[in-house]
Short mmCIF file of C-alpha atoms in Angstrom, two decimals:
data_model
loop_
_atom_site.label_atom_id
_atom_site.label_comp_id
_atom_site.label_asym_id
_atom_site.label_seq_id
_atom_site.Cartn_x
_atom_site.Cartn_y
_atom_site.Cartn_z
CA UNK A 303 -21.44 -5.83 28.65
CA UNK A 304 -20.20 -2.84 26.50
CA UNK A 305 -20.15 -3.29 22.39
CA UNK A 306 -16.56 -3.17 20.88
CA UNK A 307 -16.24 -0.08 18.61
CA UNK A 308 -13.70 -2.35 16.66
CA UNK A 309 -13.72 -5.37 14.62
CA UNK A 310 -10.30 -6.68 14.80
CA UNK A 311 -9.11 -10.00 11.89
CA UNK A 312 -6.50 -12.53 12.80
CA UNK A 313 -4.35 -13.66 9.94
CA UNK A 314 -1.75 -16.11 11.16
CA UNK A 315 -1.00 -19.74 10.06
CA UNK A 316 0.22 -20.72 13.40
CA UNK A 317 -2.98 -21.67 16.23
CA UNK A 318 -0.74 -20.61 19.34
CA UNK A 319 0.15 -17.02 17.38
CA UNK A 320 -3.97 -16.91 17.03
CA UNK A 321 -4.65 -17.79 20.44
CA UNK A 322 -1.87 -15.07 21.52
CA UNK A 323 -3.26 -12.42 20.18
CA UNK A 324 -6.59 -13.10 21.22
CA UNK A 325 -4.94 -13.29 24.74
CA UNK A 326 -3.32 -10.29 24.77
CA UNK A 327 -5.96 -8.08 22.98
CA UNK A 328 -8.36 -9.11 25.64
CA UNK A 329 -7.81 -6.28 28.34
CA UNK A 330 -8.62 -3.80 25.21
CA UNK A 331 -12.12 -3.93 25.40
CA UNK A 332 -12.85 -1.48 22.72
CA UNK A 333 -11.35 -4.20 20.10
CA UNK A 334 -13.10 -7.51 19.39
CA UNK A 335 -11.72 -10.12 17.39
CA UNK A 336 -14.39 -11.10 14.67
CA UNK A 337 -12.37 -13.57 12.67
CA UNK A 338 -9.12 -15.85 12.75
CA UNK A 339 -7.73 -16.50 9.33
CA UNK A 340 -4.57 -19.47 8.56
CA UNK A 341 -3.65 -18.07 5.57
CA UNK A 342 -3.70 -15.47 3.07
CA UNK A 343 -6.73 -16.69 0.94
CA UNK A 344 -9.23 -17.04 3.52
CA UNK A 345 -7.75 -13.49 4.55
CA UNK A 346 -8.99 -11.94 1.41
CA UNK A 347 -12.68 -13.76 1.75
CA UNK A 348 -12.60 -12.34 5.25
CA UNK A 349 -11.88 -9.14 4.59
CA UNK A 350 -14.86 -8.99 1.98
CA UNK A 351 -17.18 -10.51 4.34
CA UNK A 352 -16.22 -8.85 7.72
CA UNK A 353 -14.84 -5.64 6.67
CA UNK A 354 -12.63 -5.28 10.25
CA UNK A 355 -11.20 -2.15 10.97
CA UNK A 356 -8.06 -3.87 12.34
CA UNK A 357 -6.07 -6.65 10.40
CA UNK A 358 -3.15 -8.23 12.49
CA UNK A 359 -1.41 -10.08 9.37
CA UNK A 360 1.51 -13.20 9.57
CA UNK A 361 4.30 -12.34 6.74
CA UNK A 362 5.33 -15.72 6.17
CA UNK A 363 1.79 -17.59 5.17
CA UNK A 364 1.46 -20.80 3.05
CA UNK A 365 0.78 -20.19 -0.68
CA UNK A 366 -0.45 -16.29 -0.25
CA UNK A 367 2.04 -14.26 2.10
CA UNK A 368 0.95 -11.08 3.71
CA UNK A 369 2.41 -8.57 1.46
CA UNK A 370 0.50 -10.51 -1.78
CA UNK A 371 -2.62 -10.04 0.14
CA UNK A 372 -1.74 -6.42 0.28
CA UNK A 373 -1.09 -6.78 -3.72
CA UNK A 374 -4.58 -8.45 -4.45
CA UNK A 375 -6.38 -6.24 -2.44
CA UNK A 376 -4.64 -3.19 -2.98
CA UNK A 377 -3.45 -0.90 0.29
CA UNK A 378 -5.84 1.56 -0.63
CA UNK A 379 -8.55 -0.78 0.94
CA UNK A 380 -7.03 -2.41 3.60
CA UNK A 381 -7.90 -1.36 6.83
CA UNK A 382 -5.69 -0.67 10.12
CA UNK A 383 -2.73 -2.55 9.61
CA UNK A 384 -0.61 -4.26 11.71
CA UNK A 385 2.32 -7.20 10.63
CA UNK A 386 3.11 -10.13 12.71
CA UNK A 387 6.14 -12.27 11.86
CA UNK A 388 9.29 -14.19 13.52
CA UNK A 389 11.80 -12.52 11.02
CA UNK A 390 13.33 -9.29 11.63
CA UNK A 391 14.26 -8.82 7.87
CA UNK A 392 10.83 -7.78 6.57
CA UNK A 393 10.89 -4.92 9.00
CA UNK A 394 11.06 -2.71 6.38
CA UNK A 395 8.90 -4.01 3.93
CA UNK A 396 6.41 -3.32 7.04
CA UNK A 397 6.86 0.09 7.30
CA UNK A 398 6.96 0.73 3.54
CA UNK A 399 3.77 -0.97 3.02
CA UNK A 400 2.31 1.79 5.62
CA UNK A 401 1.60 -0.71 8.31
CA UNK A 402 0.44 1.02 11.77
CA UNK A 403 3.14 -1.30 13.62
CA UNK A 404 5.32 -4.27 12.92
CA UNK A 405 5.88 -6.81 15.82
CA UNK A 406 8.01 -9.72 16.13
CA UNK A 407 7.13 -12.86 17.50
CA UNK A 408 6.79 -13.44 20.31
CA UNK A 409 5.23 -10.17 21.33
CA UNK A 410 4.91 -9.30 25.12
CA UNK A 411 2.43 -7.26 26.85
CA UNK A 412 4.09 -4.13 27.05
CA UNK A 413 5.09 -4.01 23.32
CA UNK A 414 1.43 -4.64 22.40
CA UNK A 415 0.24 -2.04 24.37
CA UNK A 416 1.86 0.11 22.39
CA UNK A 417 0.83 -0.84 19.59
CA UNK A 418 -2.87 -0.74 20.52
CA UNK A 419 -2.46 2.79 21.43
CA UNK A 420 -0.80 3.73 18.19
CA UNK A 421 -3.89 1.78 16.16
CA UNK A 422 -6.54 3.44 18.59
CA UNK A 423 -4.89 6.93 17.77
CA UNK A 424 -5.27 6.17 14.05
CA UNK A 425 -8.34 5.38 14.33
CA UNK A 426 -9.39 8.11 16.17
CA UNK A 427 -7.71 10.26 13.85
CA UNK A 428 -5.74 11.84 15.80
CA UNK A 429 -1.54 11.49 16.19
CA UNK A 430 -1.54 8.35 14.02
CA UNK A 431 -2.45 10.33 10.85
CA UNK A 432 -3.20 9.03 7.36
CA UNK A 433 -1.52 6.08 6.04
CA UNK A 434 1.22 6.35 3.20
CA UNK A 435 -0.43 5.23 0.08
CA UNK A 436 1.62 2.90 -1.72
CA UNK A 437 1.74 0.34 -4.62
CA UNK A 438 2.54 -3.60 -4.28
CA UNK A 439 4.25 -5.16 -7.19
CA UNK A 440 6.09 -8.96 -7.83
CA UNK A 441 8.95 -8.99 -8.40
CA UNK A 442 11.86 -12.63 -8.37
CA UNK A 443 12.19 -12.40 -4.94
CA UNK A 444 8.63 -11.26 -4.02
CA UNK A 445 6.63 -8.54 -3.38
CA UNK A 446 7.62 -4.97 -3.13
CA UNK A 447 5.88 -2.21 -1.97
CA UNK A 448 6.33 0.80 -3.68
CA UNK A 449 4.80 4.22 -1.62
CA UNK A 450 3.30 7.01 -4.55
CA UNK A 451 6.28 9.63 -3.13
CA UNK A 452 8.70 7.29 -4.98
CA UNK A 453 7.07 6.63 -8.08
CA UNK A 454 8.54 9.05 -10.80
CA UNK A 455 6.01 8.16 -13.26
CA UNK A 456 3.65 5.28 -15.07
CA UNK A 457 3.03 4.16 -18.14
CA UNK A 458 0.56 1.46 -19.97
CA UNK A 459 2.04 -2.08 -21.19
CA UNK A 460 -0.98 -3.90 -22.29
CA UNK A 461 -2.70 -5.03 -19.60
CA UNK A 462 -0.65 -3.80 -16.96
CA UNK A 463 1.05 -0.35 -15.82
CA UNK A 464 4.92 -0.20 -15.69
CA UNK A 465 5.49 1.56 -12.55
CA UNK A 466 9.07 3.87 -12.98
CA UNK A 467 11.62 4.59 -9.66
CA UNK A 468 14.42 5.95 -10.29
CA UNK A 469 15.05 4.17 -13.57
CA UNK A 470 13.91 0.95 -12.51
CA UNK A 471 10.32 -0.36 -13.69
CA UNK A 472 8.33 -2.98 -12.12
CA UNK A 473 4.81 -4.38 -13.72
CA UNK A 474 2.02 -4.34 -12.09
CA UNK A 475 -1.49 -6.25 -13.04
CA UNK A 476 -3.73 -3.13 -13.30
CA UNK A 477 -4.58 -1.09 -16.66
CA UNK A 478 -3.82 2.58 -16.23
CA UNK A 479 -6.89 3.51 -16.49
CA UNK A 480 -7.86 1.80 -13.03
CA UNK A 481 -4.60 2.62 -11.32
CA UNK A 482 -5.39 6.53 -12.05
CA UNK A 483 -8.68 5.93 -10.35
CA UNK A 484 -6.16 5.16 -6.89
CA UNK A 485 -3.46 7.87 -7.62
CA UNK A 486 -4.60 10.94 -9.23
CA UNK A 487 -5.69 12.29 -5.99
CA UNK A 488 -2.20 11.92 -4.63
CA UNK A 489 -0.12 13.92 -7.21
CA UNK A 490 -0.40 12.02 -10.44
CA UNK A 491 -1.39 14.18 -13.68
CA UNK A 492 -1.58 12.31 -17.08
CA UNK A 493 1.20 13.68 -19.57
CA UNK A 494 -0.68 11.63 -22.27
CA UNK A 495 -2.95 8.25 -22.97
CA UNK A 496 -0.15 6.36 -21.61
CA UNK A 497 1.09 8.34 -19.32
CA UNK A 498 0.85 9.26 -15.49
CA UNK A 499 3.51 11.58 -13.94
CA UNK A 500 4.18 12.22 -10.81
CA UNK A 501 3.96 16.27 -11.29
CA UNK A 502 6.14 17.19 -7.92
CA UNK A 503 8.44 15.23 -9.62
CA UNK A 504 8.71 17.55 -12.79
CA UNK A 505 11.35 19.99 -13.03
CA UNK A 506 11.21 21.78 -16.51
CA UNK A 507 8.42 21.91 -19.32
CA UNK A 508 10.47 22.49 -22.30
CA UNK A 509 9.36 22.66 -26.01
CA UNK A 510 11.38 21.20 -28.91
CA UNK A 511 12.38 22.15 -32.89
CA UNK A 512 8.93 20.16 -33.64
CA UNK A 513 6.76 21.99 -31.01
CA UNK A 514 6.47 19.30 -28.65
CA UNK A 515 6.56 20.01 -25.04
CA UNK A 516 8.23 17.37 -23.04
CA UNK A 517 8.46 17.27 -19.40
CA UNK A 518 11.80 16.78 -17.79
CA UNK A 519 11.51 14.60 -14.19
CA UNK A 520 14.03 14.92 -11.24
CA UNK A 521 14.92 11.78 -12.17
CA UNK A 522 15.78 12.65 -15.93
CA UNK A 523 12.93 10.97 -17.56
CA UNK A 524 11.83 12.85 -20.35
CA UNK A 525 7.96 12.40 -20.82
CA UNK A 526 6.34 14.26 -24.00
CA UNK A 527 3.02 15.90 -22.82
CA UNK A 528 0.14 15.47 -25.56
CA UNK A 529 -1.76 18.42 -27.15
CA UNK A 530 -5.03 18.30 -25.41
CA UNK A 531 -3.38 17.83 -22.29
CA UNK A 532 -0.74 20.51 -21.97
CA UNK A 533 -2.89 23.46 -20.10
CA UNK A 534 -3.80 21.31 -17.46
CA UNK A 535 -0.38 19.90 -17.26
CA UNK A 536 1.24 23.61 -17.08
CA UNK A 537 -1.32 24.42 -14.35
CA UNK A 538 -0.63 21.30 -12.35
CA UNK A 539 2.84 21.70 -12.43
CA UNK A 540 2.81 25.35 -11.38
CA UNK A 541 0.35 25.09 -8.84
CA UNK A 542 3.16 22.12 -7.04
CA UNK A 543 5.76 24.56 -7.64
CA UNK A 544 4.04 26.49 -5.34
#
C-alpha cells in the first residue's frame, strides 16, 4: 500500500461530521487522517504533537471555537487550512482568516473534491499560492481576524500590542517585541520603541518647528519617527514608493 504524503487533523465536535470526512477523504489517497479532535483544546495539543499539514476545523466548538484556536496558535503556524461549519455567516471570517476553503455542512462529494484539489495545489505550491498573513484578536462578540494589508500601524500597551485599522484599535495578547518577530517581513518598519508602521501605508515624512519628523499614514495617523530610526525609516519608505 502507498504512504500518504499528507497528514490530515479532524477538528469537529460532532462524531458523524468526523466520520464524514473521513468518508469522503478516503478516495484521496495522498491524504491520511492522523488525528480526530472534539474540540478546540485537544486541537491545539494535536497540532503540537502531530504537526498535520492539513487541519479541517468546526467553527462552532465547545469552550475554544475555531477562530480562538487560530488566536492561540497564531496563523502564522497553522498549517493548510480548511473551515467546516453549519452557518453560512462566518463565511467571511473564513476567508479573512486565509483559510484554503470554507465548506458548509453537509458537504457532498463534488464540493469536496474541490476543495482537495485547491489544498493539493497549495501544497504543491503551485496555483494555490501563499496564504494571507493575518492577525486574530477578541473582541465582545468574538474573534476577528485582522490580515497585515489592513493594519495601518501598532503600538505597545503593556503587555499587549494595540493593533490600529482605520481608526479603530483592537488588543491583542502579544508584546511588540514578539509580534515584530511575525510582521516585519511583511511590510512593518518600527517608527520608534513603540511603534510598528505599516510603511506602504505612509504617505508623507514631514518635519516640524521642533525638528521632529512625523510620518503621515493614508489613514491620517500621524506617527513621530525617533532619531536613531529615521534613515532606515526614509529608506523603507522610499524603497515601497517604488
Amino acid at each position: 500500500m502507498p504512504t500518504a504524503r499528507w497528514r490530515v487533523l479532524v477538528a469537529d465536535d460532532e462524531p458523524a461530521a468526523r466520520r464524514g470526512v473521513r468518508k469522503l477523504i478516503a478516495p484521496f489517497t495522498d491524504f491520511t487522517i492522523v488525528g480526530e479532535c472534539r474540540d478546540g483544546r485537544e486541537a491545539l495539543a494535536a497540532l503540537d504533537a502531530m504537526t498535520p499539514d492539513v487541519l479541517f476545523l468546526d467553527i462552532q466548538m465547545p469552550e475554544i471555537n475555531g477562530l480562538e484556536v487560530i488566536r492561540r496558535r497564531t496563523p502564522d503556524r497553522m498549517p493548510a487550512l480548511v473551515f467546516l461549519t453549519a452557518f453560512d455567516q462566518f463565511a467571511m471570517h473564513a476567508y479573512d482568516s486565509a483559510a484554503l476553503d470554507y465548506l458548509v455542512k453537509p458537504v457532498s462529494e463534488t464540493r469536496f473534491a474541490a476543495t482537495m484539489r485547491r489544498v493539493t495545489q497549495w501544497l504543491l505550491g503551485g496555483a494555490g499560492g501563499p496564504r494571507e498573513r493575518s492577525v486574530v484578536v477578541s473582541t465582545a462578540r468574538g474573534a476577528l481576524v485582522i490580515p497585515l494589508r489592513d493594519i495601518d500601524w501598532i503600538e505597545a500597551a503593556d503587555y499587549y500590542a494595540r493593533i490600529w485599522v482605520s481608526g479603530r484599535s483592537y488588543l491583542l495578547r502579544e508584546s511588540l517585541a514578539q509580534l515584530e518577530h511575525r510582521v516585519s517581513d511583511h511590510g512593518f518598519v518600527r517608527a520608534h520603541r513603540q511603534a510598528l508602521v505599516r510603511i506602504d501605508g505612509v504617505r508623507v515624512l514631514t518635519t516640524n518647528d521642533e525638528g521632529d519628523v512625523i510620518a503621515t499614514l493614508a489613514c491620517g495617523a500621524k506617527v513621530p519617527v525617533s532619531r536613531r530610526r529615521r534613515a532606515a525609516f526614509a529608506a523603507a519608505v522610499k524603497v515601497a514608493a517604488g
